[in-house]
Amino acid sequence: MIENIIFYAISSVTVAATLSVVFARKSVYAIMGMVLAFFSAATLWVLLNAEFLAMILVVVYVGAVMVLFLFVVMMTDADTVHHKSSKFFSVILAIPSFAFLLELIIVTSKTNYKVIDGGAAFDVKAIGAALFGEYIYATEVAAVILLVAIIAAIALPDIKPAEKLEDDFEPELANKDNRLRLVKMDTPDKEQNLEESAQ
Amino acid sequence: MDMSYVVILAPLFAAALTALFGDSFGRRFTHLTTSFSVFIALVVSCILFYQTYILQQQPYYAQMFSWLEISELARITVGVYVGSLSSLMMIVVCAVSLCVHIFSIGYMEEDESYNRFFTYIAFFTFSMLTLVAANNFLQLFIGWEAVGLSSYLLIGFWYTKPSATTASLKAFLVNRISDIGLVLGVAAVFYTFNTFEFDQVFNQISTGASVSVINMLGFMVSPYEVIAILLFIGAMGKSAQFPLHVWLPDSMEGPTPISALIHAATMVTAGVFMVVRLAPVYEQAEFARLFILSIGTITAISMGFVAILQYDIKRIVAYSTISQLGYMVIGLGVSAYSASIFHLVTHAFFKALMFLVAGSVILALHHKQDVRKMGGLRKKMPISSVCAVIASLALVGFPGTSGFFSKEIIIEAVHHSSASSVFYYLALFGVLLTSIYSFRFLFIVFFGEHRMPDEEYSHVHEPAKVITVPLMLLAIPSLIGGAVLFDSIILDNALDIAAFADSSNPLVQSSSNFNDWVDMLLSVFKHPMALLLVLIGAGAAWLITKFDSFSEHKPISVKGILSNGYYINELYATFIVQPVHVIAHLADKAFDKALIDTVIVNGTAFVIEKSSRALKKIQTGYVYHYLLAMFLFVVIFGWMAIRNGVTL
Amino acid sequence: MIDLKDVLVLSSILFTFGIAGVIMHRRNLVRLLMCVELILLAVNINFVAFSNSMADISGQVFVFFILTIAAAESAVGLALIITLYREHKTVDLDKLTELRE
């Protein structure tokens, strides 16, 4: 019973944190909300008997990724970019969002899941055995991906800005004014001509 | 007998050589190559005739290669079928072609397209030989179209002359109309016999294999009648039978040697040859033969009238050709196939001679063709005049000349046939007409006083030897060819025509009176009717020439109608060409411009452009727009899935 | 005992907010990436909950992998943002229109 109460409390915190992530005016606040969301999610995972993953989440995400986000926000102009959503756009977004949430809830509540009473707990040893036993190849691939990501993260910001192409060359385009030019010229008119030839 | 390939391929080889190298090797190379190839073909075809007729060898039936293999049944081959009939035709084609080749060396001397001319006639010779030697219907058809093509090319040889190009187009189109009949006929043959091969068709007929009746618009018709009439419609175009003869007079726009070779001696007789070749089919089709007889009679008589009133030297000969073709067709109509071929052969020589004489006159008068400006040429052009006399005598069937034997035997066959005696008297009447226009041609061109300026007259002279030698070469068979060939072709059935075995065949009956050609010659005294008609005609022709005012005939008068060929061209123009023009115009406006161009083509472009412009707005380039759209669709499909009771 | 369906509802809420956030923060790349992290978190919560209720360790292993990939993704993503910022002096997506024409 106490578990349920704790769960609902944590869930409320998570949802609130999520709301702040989405709606915060400043990116730094959003990151703070994110950190809170991760913390509460980690707590939740402890309740769900996944203590090891909870630790990982806190260490990797809160400790590393979120700090990265903070750095980025500080280094770029991310905080100065404000979204100016029109009301029309908000409504267009809100309606399907609620419909989507509703659909998800309906589907989950309608479905009968196979549930084992009391749940099951796995210790770190079991996870390690699974990772390096059954999922050894996936683990290897994940490791390679991480390596690639590390290299990319180091190399990408190091790339010098490419030499700008010569944008100054702008062909003169024809427009209404310069397409046709009427020039006034002096031409001897007919009568003059006749007179001349007569002479 | 493999050398029959030589006959066919030699002219083709020559044509290819001259087409490729003629311009660079000069005129001598051109005319020597082509003439020599035709000469070889002539020699070889003489050998072939000797083998098939004198040595009595079986007809040479060979398949060179398989052309198309659609199924087991429909195997189309290319090959040769050379019997005495084919080899005789080969001799005629090659002989006339050789004379025309030699004649052209002189006649075309001043022409710039010398090389092109010889290439064309060599190609024509090849096409005609293909047609003659064909062993199946499709090869016959190919040869048929190839001679049509060469005819088209040669009529329009002087392509800078508008009248020549329109005449060539007319010849081509009229022949296309009749070719529909030929193609349908070939299709009917395949439908009935399941084969294109001549010998298989003939075998099926002779063994009396049952054939299914053809349902034509609800009428159940014998397939033989259908095939015979359809194929004959094809022959009507090629052999210029009424009412599809209109192209032949206009084809005189081509060079005169061409008129001699193609439009008198060989190509126009292709229709007659085809009917004779398919004699077993036509023997089964009684109604078709009556149809053929009627068409032939109408052509012979009506075109004879027209020929009397022509003032263009070539048109006179052209109409007389149509009239004589009518005689050959009459012969076909009464099952006298050998007689038709006999007349074909003699006619080929004397009509080619007549055309070449006309050509020589035209050359001497610097390409003037109006007979009103001629007359009295006999003193200036003795050789041509003598040849003209010989050709005319042969044409009217003067006793002893080649035309006498061939034409008389046709008329005799009509007399002995089961057809109404009207046809006999009409055929006899045709002799009178023939006599009138032939002698008028002689009198108006070669006799009497000259009607051209004196100075011009004094310059007229006989052309060079290269012109006159072919004339003399052709004059020999025109004179004696009938007597030489009569025994073998008519009495001996040299052409190996099966119908001859039937004792009720009119030709068998009429020829049973004679032991040899001398008998035939002497029969003039027993039945002097035809000779009398010839003499009457000669007198009439003399009178007509004497009292001719040489003015244009009034359009609406008997003379006007006749001299304009019954206004058939005008009738076609009014009742066929004009309505087609109107329909085509309507179709152009309503269908092509309005429906296809505006609605379908431009309409499609319009719709696509407008819808693209509308769709372009969806492509904003903002990722969140795409995301939103994606999200919306996920929501909508999720909603639909839930309504259908989907659970996880 | 925590009801599985309650956890699922929680993750649904997180997921929806994540997607809405991605669409909303269309101009700010950093916020956009954060919302993507949110979506991944929702997925991870689901995995953990199922792993618990179905007594299957695979769920936790997958969470492990997803965390790995997500970390890599955000690292690369942020590196890209830095590069972009150097190039264009902004992370405003609306101003990054080089491929659009």
Short mmCIF file of N, CA, C and O in Angstrom, two decimals, chain A residues 3-4 7-8 18-19 21-22 24 27 30-31 34 44-45 47-49 56 61 65 68-69 72-73 75-78 82 89 93 97 100-101 104 108-109 111 113-114 116 119-120 122 126-127 131 135 138-139 146 149 156-157 161, chain C residues 1-2 4-6 8 10 12-17 20 23-28 30-31 34 37-38 41 44-45 48 50 52-58 60-61 63-65 67-70 72 74 78-80 83 85-87 90-91:
data_model
loop_
_atom_site.label_atom_id
_atom_site.label_comp_id
_atom_site.label_asym_id
_atom_site.label_seq_id
_atom_site.Cartn_x
_atom_site.Cartn_y
_atom_site.Cartn_z
N GLU A 3 3.76 1.39 -1.03
CA GLU A 3 4.40 1.44 -2.36
C GLU A 3 3.57 2.27 -3.32
O GLU A 3 4.10 3.10 -4.05
N ASN A 4 2.28 2.00 -3.34
CA ASN A 4 1.40 2.70 -4.27
C ASN A 4 1.41 4.20 -4.01
O ASN A 4 1.45 5.00 -4.96
N PHE A 7 4.52 5.56 -5.29
CA PHE A 7 4.49 5.56 -6.77
C PHE A 7 3.72 6.75 -7.31
O PHE A 7 4.19 7.46 -8.20
N TYR A 8 2.51 6.97 -6.74
CA TYR A 8 1.72 8.09 -7.25
C TYR A 8 2.42 9.41 -7.00
O TYR A 8 2.43 10.30 -7.88
N THR A 18 8.29 16.82 -16.35
CA THR A 18 8.14 16.74 -17.81
C THR A 18 7.49 18.00 -18.34
O THR A 18 7.92 18.55 -19.37
N LEU A 19 6.45 18.44 -17.65
CA LEU A 19 5.77 19.67 -18.07
C LEU A 19 6.75 20.82 -18.11
O LEU A 19 6.76 21.62 -19.06
N VAL A 21 9.91 20.63 -18.59
CA VAL A 21 10.82 20.44 -19.71
C VAL A 21 10.21 21.01 -20.99
O VAL A 21 10.85 21.72 -21.76
N VAL A 22 8.93 20.71 -21.18
CA VAL A 22 8.30 21.11 -22.43
C VAL A 22 7.99 22.60 -22.44
O VAL A 22 8.20 23.28 -23.45
N ALA A 24 8.95 25.17 -20.19
CA ALA A 24 9.81 26.19 -19.57
C ALA A 24 10.24 27.22 -20.58
O ALA A 24 10.50 26.90 -21.74
N SER A 27 15.88 27.56 -21.49
CA SER A 27 16.41 26.22 -21.70
C SER A 27 17.06 25.68 -20.43
O SER A 27 16.99 24.48 -20.15
N ALA A 30 14.53 24.19 -18.37
CA ALA A 30 14.11 22.92 -18.97
C ALA A 30 15.08 21.81 -18.61
O ALA A 30 14.68 20.68 -18.29
N ILE A 31 16.37 22.14 -18.62
CA ILE A 31 17.35 21.12 -18.27
C ILE A 31 17.21 20.71 -16.80
O ILE A 31 17.28 19.52 -16.46
N MET A 34 14.46 18.44 -16.59
CA MET A 34 14.88 17.15 -17.14
C MET A 34 15.62 16.34 -16.07
O MET A 34 15.37 15.14 -15.91
N LEU A 44 11.55 5.60 -9.49
CA LEU A 44 10.50 4.69 -9.94
C LEU A 44 11.07 3.33 -10.29
O LEU A 44 10.50 2.28 -9.96
N TRP A 45 12.21 3.35 -10.97
CA TRP A 45 12.81 2.09 -11.36
C TRP A 45 13.25 1.27 -10.14
O TRP A 45 13.21 0.05 -10.17
N LEU A 47 11.61 1.26 -7.39
CA LEU A 47 10.37 0.62 -6.98
C LEU A 47 10.07 -0.60 -7.85
O LEU A 47 9.43 -1.54 -7.42
N LEU A 48 10.51 -0.52 -9.10
CA LEU A 48 10.22 -1.63 -10.02
C LEU A 48 11.34 -2.66 -10.04
O LEU A 48 11.50 -3.41 -11.02
N ASN A 49 12.13 -2.69 -9.00
CA ASN A 49 13.16 -3.70 -8.82
C ASN A 49 14.28 -3.63 -9.86
O ASN A 49 14.85 -4.64 -10.25
N ILE A 56 22.50 3.58 -13.15
CA ILE A 56 23.05 3.95 -14.45
C ILE A 56 22.41 5.23 -14.96
O ILE A 56 23.08 6.15 -15.45
N TYR A 61 22.92 9.83 -17.27
CA TYR A 61 22.11 10.93 -17.77
C TYR A 61 22.30 12.20 -16.97
O TYR A 61 22.67 13.25 -17.52
N VAL A 65 25.05 13.36 -19.53
CA VAL A 65 24.33 13.92 -20.67
C VAL A 65 23.75 15.29 -20.36
O VAL A 65 23.86 16.24 -21.14
N LEU A 68 26.26 17.88 -20.38
CA LEU A 68 26.56 18.24 -21.77
C LEU A 68 25.54 19.23 -22.29
O LEU A 68 25.88 20.23 -22.92
N PHE A 69 24.27 18.91 -22.02
CA PHE A 69 23.20 19.81 -22.48
C PHE A 69 23.42 21.21 -21.91
O PHE A 69 23.27 22.21 -22.63
N VAL A 72 26.11 22.98 -23.74
CA VAL A 72 25.67 23.42 -25.06
C VAL A 72 24.80 24.65 -24.97
O VAL A 72 24.96 25.60 -25.73
N VAL A 73 23.88 24.61 -24.02
CA VAL A 73 23.01 25.77 -23.87
C VAL A 73 23.84 27.01 -23.57
O VAL A 73 23.58 28.09 -24.10
N MET A 75 26.96 27.48 -24.44
CA MET A 75 27.86 27.86 -25.52
C MET A 75 27.14 28.45 -26.72
O MET A 75 27.74 29.18 -27.51
N THR A 76 25.88 28.09 -26.88
CA THR A 76 25.17 28.58 -28.08
C THR A 76 24.13 29.60 -27.68
O THR A 76 23.99 29.95 -26.51
N ASP A 77 23.39 30.03 -28.69
CA ASP A 77 22.34 31.02 -28.43
C ASP A 77 21.00 30.33 -28.18
O ASP A 77 19.96 30.91 -28.41
N ALA A 78 21.05 29.08 -27.72
CA ALA A 78 19.82 28.31 -27.61
C ALA A 78 18.79 29.02 -26.75
O ALA A 78 17.58 28.91 -27.01
N HIS A 82 13.40 31.92 -29.15
CA HIS A 82 12.11 31.69 -28.50
C HIS A 82 11.11 31.21 -29.52
O HIS A 82 11.08 31.69 -30.65
N PHE A 89 -1.69 27.11 -34.09
CA PHE A 89 -0.77 25.98 -34.07
C PHE A 89 -0.88 25.22 -32.76
O PHE A 89 -0.88 23.98 -32.75
N LEU A 93 -1.92 21.34 -32.28
CA LEU A 93 -1.05 20.39 -31.62
C LEU A 93 -1.73 19.76 -30.42
O LEU A 93 -1.60 18.56 -30.17
N SER A 97 -2.70 15.69 -29.54
CA SER A 97 -1.92 15.19 -28.41
C SER A 97 -2.83 14.54 -27.38
O SER A 97 -2.57 13.42 -26.92
N PHE A 100 -4.18 11.40 -28.70
CA PHE A 100 -3.17 10.35 -28.70
C PHE A 100 -3.02 9.74 -27.31
O PHE A 100 -3.00 8.52 -27.15
N LEU A 101 -2.99 10.62 -26.30
CA LEU A 101 -2.88 10.16 -24.92
C LEU A 101 -4.06 9.27 -24.56
O LEU A 101 -3.92 8.19 -23.98
N LEU A 104 -3.72 5.92 -26.14
CA LEU A 104 -2.76 5.08 -25.44
C LEU A 104 -3.37 4.51 -24.17
O LEU A 104 -3.24 3.31 -23.86
N THR A 108 -4.00 0.59 -23.39
CA THR A 108 -3.36 -0.11 -22.27
C THR A 108 -4.40 -0.66 -21.30
O THR A 108 -4.25 -1.77 -20.78
N SER A 109 -5.46 0.09 -21.07
CA SER A 109 -6.43 -0.40 -20.10
C SER A 109 -7.24 -1.57 -20.65
O SER A 109 -7.73 -2.41 -19.90
N THR A 111 -6.03 -3.88 -22.61
CA THR A 111 -5.22 -5.07 -22.83
C THR A 111 -5.03 -5.85 -21.53
O THR A 111 -4.90 -5.27 -20.46
N TYR A 113 -2.51 -8.05 -19.57
CA TYR A 113 -1.11 -8.40 -19.58
C TYR A 113 -0.87 -9.61 -18.70
O TYR A 113 -1.56 -9.83 -17.70
N LYS A 114 0.16 -10.33 -19.10
CA LYS A 114 0.57 -11.45 -18.26
C LYS A 114 1.39 -10.87 -17.10
O LYS A 114 2.44 -10.25 -17.33
N ILE A 116 3.16 -11.41 -13.33
CA ILE A 116 3.60 -12.36 -12.30
C ILE A 116 3.49 -11.67 -10.95
O ILE A 116 3.97 -10.53 -10.79
N GLY A 119 6.23 -9.51 -8.84
CA GLY A 119 7.31 -9.07 -9.71
C GLY A 119 8.55 -9.91 -9.50
O GLY A 119 8.58 -10.88 -8.74
N ALA A 120 9.60 -9.54 -10.25
CA ALA A 120 10.82 -10.31 -10.17
C ALA A 120 11.98 -9.35 -10.04
O ALA A 120 11.99 -8.30 -10.67
N PHE A 122 16.10 -8.65 -10.37
CA PHE A 122 17.34 -9.17 -10.96
C PHE A 122 18.51 -8.41 -10.38
O PHE A 122 18.47 -7.18 -10.35
N ALA A 126 22.97 -11.00 -12.59
CA ALA A 126 22.11 -11.57 -13.63
C ALA A 126 22.17 -10.73 -14.91
O ALA A 126 22.24 -11.25 -16.03
N ILE A 127 22.16 -9.40 -14.70
CA ILE A 127 22.22 -8.52 -15.90
C ILE A 127 23.55 -8.71 -16.62
O ILE A 127 23.61 -8.82 -17.86
N LEU A 131 24.08 -9.78 -20.40
CA LEU A 131 24.79 -8.90 -21.35
C LEU A 131 25.96 -9.61 -22.01
O LEU A 131 26.14 -9.53 -23.23
N TYR A 135 23.46 -11.77 -24.90
CA TYR A 135 23.46 -10.55 -25.74
C TYR A 135 24.86 -10.06 -26.04
O TYR A 135 25.07 -8.87 -26.23
N ALA A 138 25.22 -8.01 -29.31
CA ALA A 138 24.59 -6.70 -29.20
C ALA A 138 25.46 -5.78 -28.35
O ALA A 138 25.61 -4.58 -28.65
N THR A 139 26.04 -6.34 -27.31
CA THR A 139 26.89 -5.53 -26.44
C THR A 139 28.12 -5.02 -27.20
O THR A 139 28.50 -3.86 -27.09
N LEU A 146 29.26 3.31 -29.40
CA LEU A 146 29.73 4.29 -28.43
C LEU A 146 31.08 4.87 -28.86
O LEU A 146 31.31 6.08 -28.78
N ALA A 149 30.52 7.21 -31.55
CA ALA A 149 29.95 8.45 -31.02
C ALA A 149 31.02 9.30 -30.37
O ALA A 149 31.02 10.53 -30.52
N LEU A 156 33.64 16.26 -34.69
CA LEU A 156 32.70 17.17 -35.35
C LEU A 156 32.92 18.64 -35.00
O LEU A 156 33.04 19.47 -35.91
N PRO A 157 33.00 19.00 -33.72
CA PRO A 157 33.17 20.44 -33.45
C PRO A 157 34.50 20.96 -33.92
O PRO A 157 34.69 22.17 -34.01
N PRO A 161 35.02 25.70 -40.34
CA PRO A 161 33.93 26.12 -41.23
C PRO A 161 34.40 26.09 -42.67
O PRO A 161 35.50 26.55 -42.98
N MET C 1 2.13 -3.17 -4.00
CA MET C 1 2.40 -3.65 -5.37
C MET C 1 1.95 -2.62 -6.38
O MET C 1 0.80 -2.18 -6.40
N ILE C 2 2.87 -2.22 -7.26
CA ILE C 2 2.54 -1.19 -8.25
C ILE C 2 1.82 -1.85 -9.43
O ILE C 2 2.27 -2.88 -9.96
N LEU C 4 0.81 -2.47 -13.07
CA LEU C 4 1.50 -2.29 -14.35
C LEU C 4 0.84 -1.20 -15.18
O LEU C 4 1.50 -0.35 -15.79
N LYS C 5 -0.50 -1.23 -15.15
CA LYS C 5 -1.21 -0.28 -16.02
C LYS C 5 -0.98 1.16 -15.58
O LYS C 5 -0.93 2.07 -16.42
N ASP C 6 -0.78 1.36 -14.30
CA ASP C 6 -0.50 2.72 -13.83
C ASP C 6 0.82 3.22 -14.41
O ASP C 6 0.93 4.36 -14.89
N LEU C 8 2.17 2.20 -17.11
CA LEU C 8 1.99 2.42 -18.55
C LEU C 8 1.34 3.77 -18.80
O LEU C 8 1.70 4.48 -19.75
N LEU C 10 1.61 6.38 -16.96
CA LEU C 10 2.65 7.39 -16.72
C LEU C 10 3.55 7.53 -17.95
O LEU C 10 3.82 8.64 -18.42
N SER C 12 2.87 6.75 -20.94
CA SER C 12 2.10 7.32 -22.05
C SER C 12 2.12 8.84 -21.96
O SER C 12 2.29 9.54 -22.97
N ILE C 13 1.91 9.32 -20.73
CA ILE C 13 1.92 10.78 -20.56
C ILE C 13 3.28 11.35 -20.98
O ILE C 13 3.36 12.33 -21.73
N LEU C 14 4.32 10.71 -20.51
CA LEU C 14 5.66 11.19 -20.86
C LEU C 14 5.88 11.17 -22.38
O LEU C 14 6.43 12.11 -22.96
N PHE C 15 5.47 10.09 -22.98
CA PHE C 15 5.65 9.93 -24.43
C PHE C 15 4.93 11.04 -25.19
O PHE C 15 5.48 11.68 -26.08
N THR C 16 3.66 11.25 -24.80
CA THR C 16 2.86 12.27 -25.50
C THR C 16 3.49 13.64 -25.34
O THR C 16 3.62 14.39 -26.32
N PHE C 17 3.92 13.95 -24.10
CA PHE C 17 4.57 15.25 -23.90
C PHE C 17 5.84 15.35 -24.71
O PHE C 17 6.17 16.42 -25.26
N ALA C 20 4.78 16.02 -28.34
CA ALA C 20 4.27 17.39 -28.43
C ALA C 20 5.43 18.37 -28.32
O ALA C 20 5.49 19.39 -29.04
N ILE C 23 7.44 18.70 -31.53
CA ILE C 23 6.78 19.53 -32.54
C ILE C 23 6.76 20.99 -32.12
O ILE C 23 6.91 21.90 -32.92
N MET C 24 6.60 21.22 -30.82
CA MET C 24 6.52 22.59 -30.34
C MET C 24 7.85 23.32 -30.45
O MET C 24 7.91 24.45 -30.91
N HIS C 25 8.91 22.64 -30.02
CA HIS C 25 10.21 23.29 -30.03
C HIS C 25 10.88 23.10 -31.36
O HIS C 25 11.97 22.56 -31.48
N ARG C 26 10.17 23.59 -32.37
CA ARG C 26 10.64 23.29 -33.71
C ARG C 26 11.85 24.14 -34.07
O ARG C 26 12.55 23.83 -35.00
N ARG C 27 12.05 25.21 -33.34
CA ARG C 27 13.14 26.09 -33.76
C ARG C 27 14.40 25.87 -32.94
O ARG C 27 15.50 26.07 -33.44
N ASN C 28 14.20 25.46 -31.69
CA ASN C 28 15.36 25.34 -30.83
C ASN C 28 15.86 23.90 -30.80
O ASN C 28 15.22 23.01 -30.24
N VAL C 30 18.25 22.41 -29.26
CA VAL C 30 18.62 21.82 -27.97
C VAL C 30 17.39 21.31 -27.24
O VAL C 30 17.34 20.17 -26.76
N ARG C 31 16.36 22.14 -27.25
CA ARG C 31 15.12 21.72 -26.60
C ARG C 31 14.52 20.52 -27.31
O ARG C 31 13.95 19.61 -26.70
N MET C 34 16.16 17.47 -26.20
CA MET C 34 15.73 17.11 -24.84
C MET C 34 14.40 16.37 -24.87
O MET C 34 14.19 15.40 -24.13
N GLU C 37 14.90 12.92 -25.72
CA GLU C 37 15.33 12.16 -24.55
C GLU C 37 14.14 11.77 -23.69
O GLU C 37 14.06 10.68 -23.14
N LEU C 38 13.20 12.67 -23.62
CA LEU C 38 11.98 12.40 -22.85
C LEU C 38 11.23 11.20 -23.40
O LEU C 38 10.76 10.33 -22.65
N LEU C 41 12.94 8.14 -22.49
CA LEU C 41 12.73 7.83 -21.07
C LEU C 41 11.42 7.08 -20.89
O LEU C 41 11.34 6.08 -20.15
N ASN C 44 11.87 3.64 -21.90
CA ASN C 44 12.65 2.90 -20.92
C ASN C 44 11.81 2.49 -19.72
O ASN C 44 11.92 1.39 -19.21
N ILE C 45 10.95 3.41 -19.29
CA ILE C 45 10.08 3.08 -18.16
C ILE C 45 9.20 1.88 -18.49
O ILE C 45 9.04 0.96 -17.70
N VAL C 48 11.24 -1.31 -18.31
CA VAL C 48 11.53 -1.72 -16.93
C VAL C 48 10.28 -2.32 -16.27
O VAL C 48 10.34 -3.37 -15.62
N PHE C 50 7.70 -3.75 -17.71
CA PHE C 50 7.38 -5.08 -18.24
C PHE C 50 8.37 -6.12 -17.75
O PHE C 50 8.01 -7.26 -17.43
N ASN C 52 9.84 -6.18 -15.04
CA ASN C 52 9.50 -6.51 -13.66
C ASN C 52 8.30 -7.44 -13.60
O ASN C 52 8.33 -8.50 -12.98
N SER C 53 7.24 -7.06 -14.32
CA SER C 53 6.00 -7.83 -14.16
C SER C 53 6.06 -9.16 -14.89
O SER C 53 5.34 -10.09 -14.56
N MET C 54 6.88 -9.26 -15.90
CA MET C 54 6.95 -10.52 -16.64
C MET C 54 8.14 -11.37 -16.22
O MET C 54 8.36 -12.44 -16.79
N ALA C 55 8.93 -10.86 -15.26
CA ALA C 55 10.09 -11.60 -14.75
C ALA C 55 11.02 -12.01 -15.88
O ALA C 55 11.46 -13.15 -16.00
N ASP C 56 11.28 -11.05 -16.76
CA ASP C 56 12.15 -11.34 -17.90
C ASP C 56 13.29 -10.34 -17.90
O ASP C 56 13.05 -9.12 -17.93
N ILE C 57 14.49 -10.82 -17.93
CA ILE C 57 15.63 -9.91 -17.81
C ILE C 57 15.89 -9.14 -19.10
O ILE C 57 16.54 -8.10 -19.10
N SER C 58 15.33 -9.64 -20.21
CA SER C 58 15.57 -8.99 -21.50
C SER C 58 15.19 -7.52 -21.45
O SER C 58 15.85 -6.67 -22.06
N GLN C 60 15.41 -5.38 -19.08
CA GLN C 60 16.45 -4.55 -18.49
C GLN C 60 17.66 -4.44 -19.41
O GLN C 60 18.27 -3.38 -19.53
N VAL C 61 17.95 -5.54 -20.10
CA VAL C 61 19.07 -5.49 -21.04
C VAL C 61 18.80 -4.47 -22.14
O VAL C 61 19.67 -3.69 -22.53
N VAL C 63 16.90 -1.87 -21.97
CA VAL C 63 17.03 -0.53 -21.41
C VAL C 63 18.50 -0.12 -21.40
O VAL C 63 18.85 1.00 -21.75
N PHE C 64 19.33 -1.09 -21.06
CA PHE C 64 20.76 -0.83 -21.05
C PHE C 64 21.25 -0.37 -22.43
O PHE C 64 21.94 0.64 -22.57
N PHE C 65 20.83 -1.11 -23.41
CA PHE C 65 21.24 -0.74 -24.78
C PHE C 65 20.69 0.61 -25.18
O PHE C 65 21.37 1.43 -25.79
N LEU C 67 19.87 3.07 -23.35
CA LEU C 67 20.62 4.13 -22.67
C LEU C 67 21.94 4.39 -23.40
O LEU C 67 22.31 5.56 -23.60
N THR C 68 22.58 3.31 -23.78
CA THR C 68 23.86 3.47 -24.49
C THR C 68 23.67 4.28 -25.77
O THR C 68 24.36 5.27 -26.02
N ILE C 69 22.69 3.81 -26.57
CA ILE C 69 22.47 4.48 -27.86
C ILE C 69 22.04 5.92 -27.63
O ILE C 69 22.47 6.84 -28.33
N ALA C 70 21.15 6.13 -26.63
CA ALA C 70 20.66 7.48 -26.39
C ALA C 70 21.81 8.39 -25.99
O ALA C 70 21.87 9.55 -26.44
N ALA C 72 24.94 8.02 -26.83
CA ALA C 72 25.72 8.27 -28.04
C ALA C 72 25.02 9.29 -28.91
O ALA C 72 25.63 10.22 -29.44
N SER C 74 22.82 11.60 -28.12
CA SER C 74 22.84 12.98 -27.65
C SER C 74 24.24 13.57 -27.74
O SER C 74 24.39 14.75 -28.04
N LEU C 78 24.60 16.76 -29.94
CA LEU C 78 25.09 18.01 -29.38
C LEU C 78 26.34 18.50 -30.11
O LEU C 78 26.51 19.71 -30.33
N ALA C 79 27.20 17.53 -30.49
CA ALA C 79 28.38 17.92 -31.27
C ALA C 79 27.96 18.59 -32.57
O ALA C 79 28.54 19.61 -32.99
N LEU C 80 26.94 18.03 -33.19
CA LEU C 80 26.44 18.62 -34.43
C LEU C 80 25.92 20.03 -34.18
O LEU C 80 26.11 20.94 -34.98
N THR C 83 28.74 22.35 -34.00
CA THR C 83 29.28 22.62 -35.33
C THR C 83 28.40 23.60 -36.10
O THR C 83 28.87 24.53 -36.73
N TYR C 85 26.36 25.70 -34.89
CA TYR C 85 26.41 27.03 -34.30
C TYR C 85 27.65 27.78 -34.76
O TYR C 85 27.59 28.97 -35.05
N ARG C 86 28.75 27.06 -34.88
CA ARG C 86 29.97 27.72 -35.35
C ARG C 86 29.80 28.22 -36.78
O ARG C 86 30.29 29.29 -37.15
N GLU C 87 29.12 27.39 -37.54
CA GLU C 87 28.96 27.73 -38.95
C GLU C 87 28.00 28.90 -39.14
O GLU C 87 28.24 29.81 -39.90
N THR C 90 23.92 30.28 -35.06
CA THR C 90 22.58 30.14 -34.50
C THR C 90 22.21 28.66 -34.47
O THR C 90 22.76 27.86 -35.23
N VAL C 91 21.28 28.29 -33.58
CA VAL C 91 20.73 26.94 -33.60
C VAL C 91 19.25 26.98 -33.96
O VAL C 91 18.51 26.05 -33.71
#
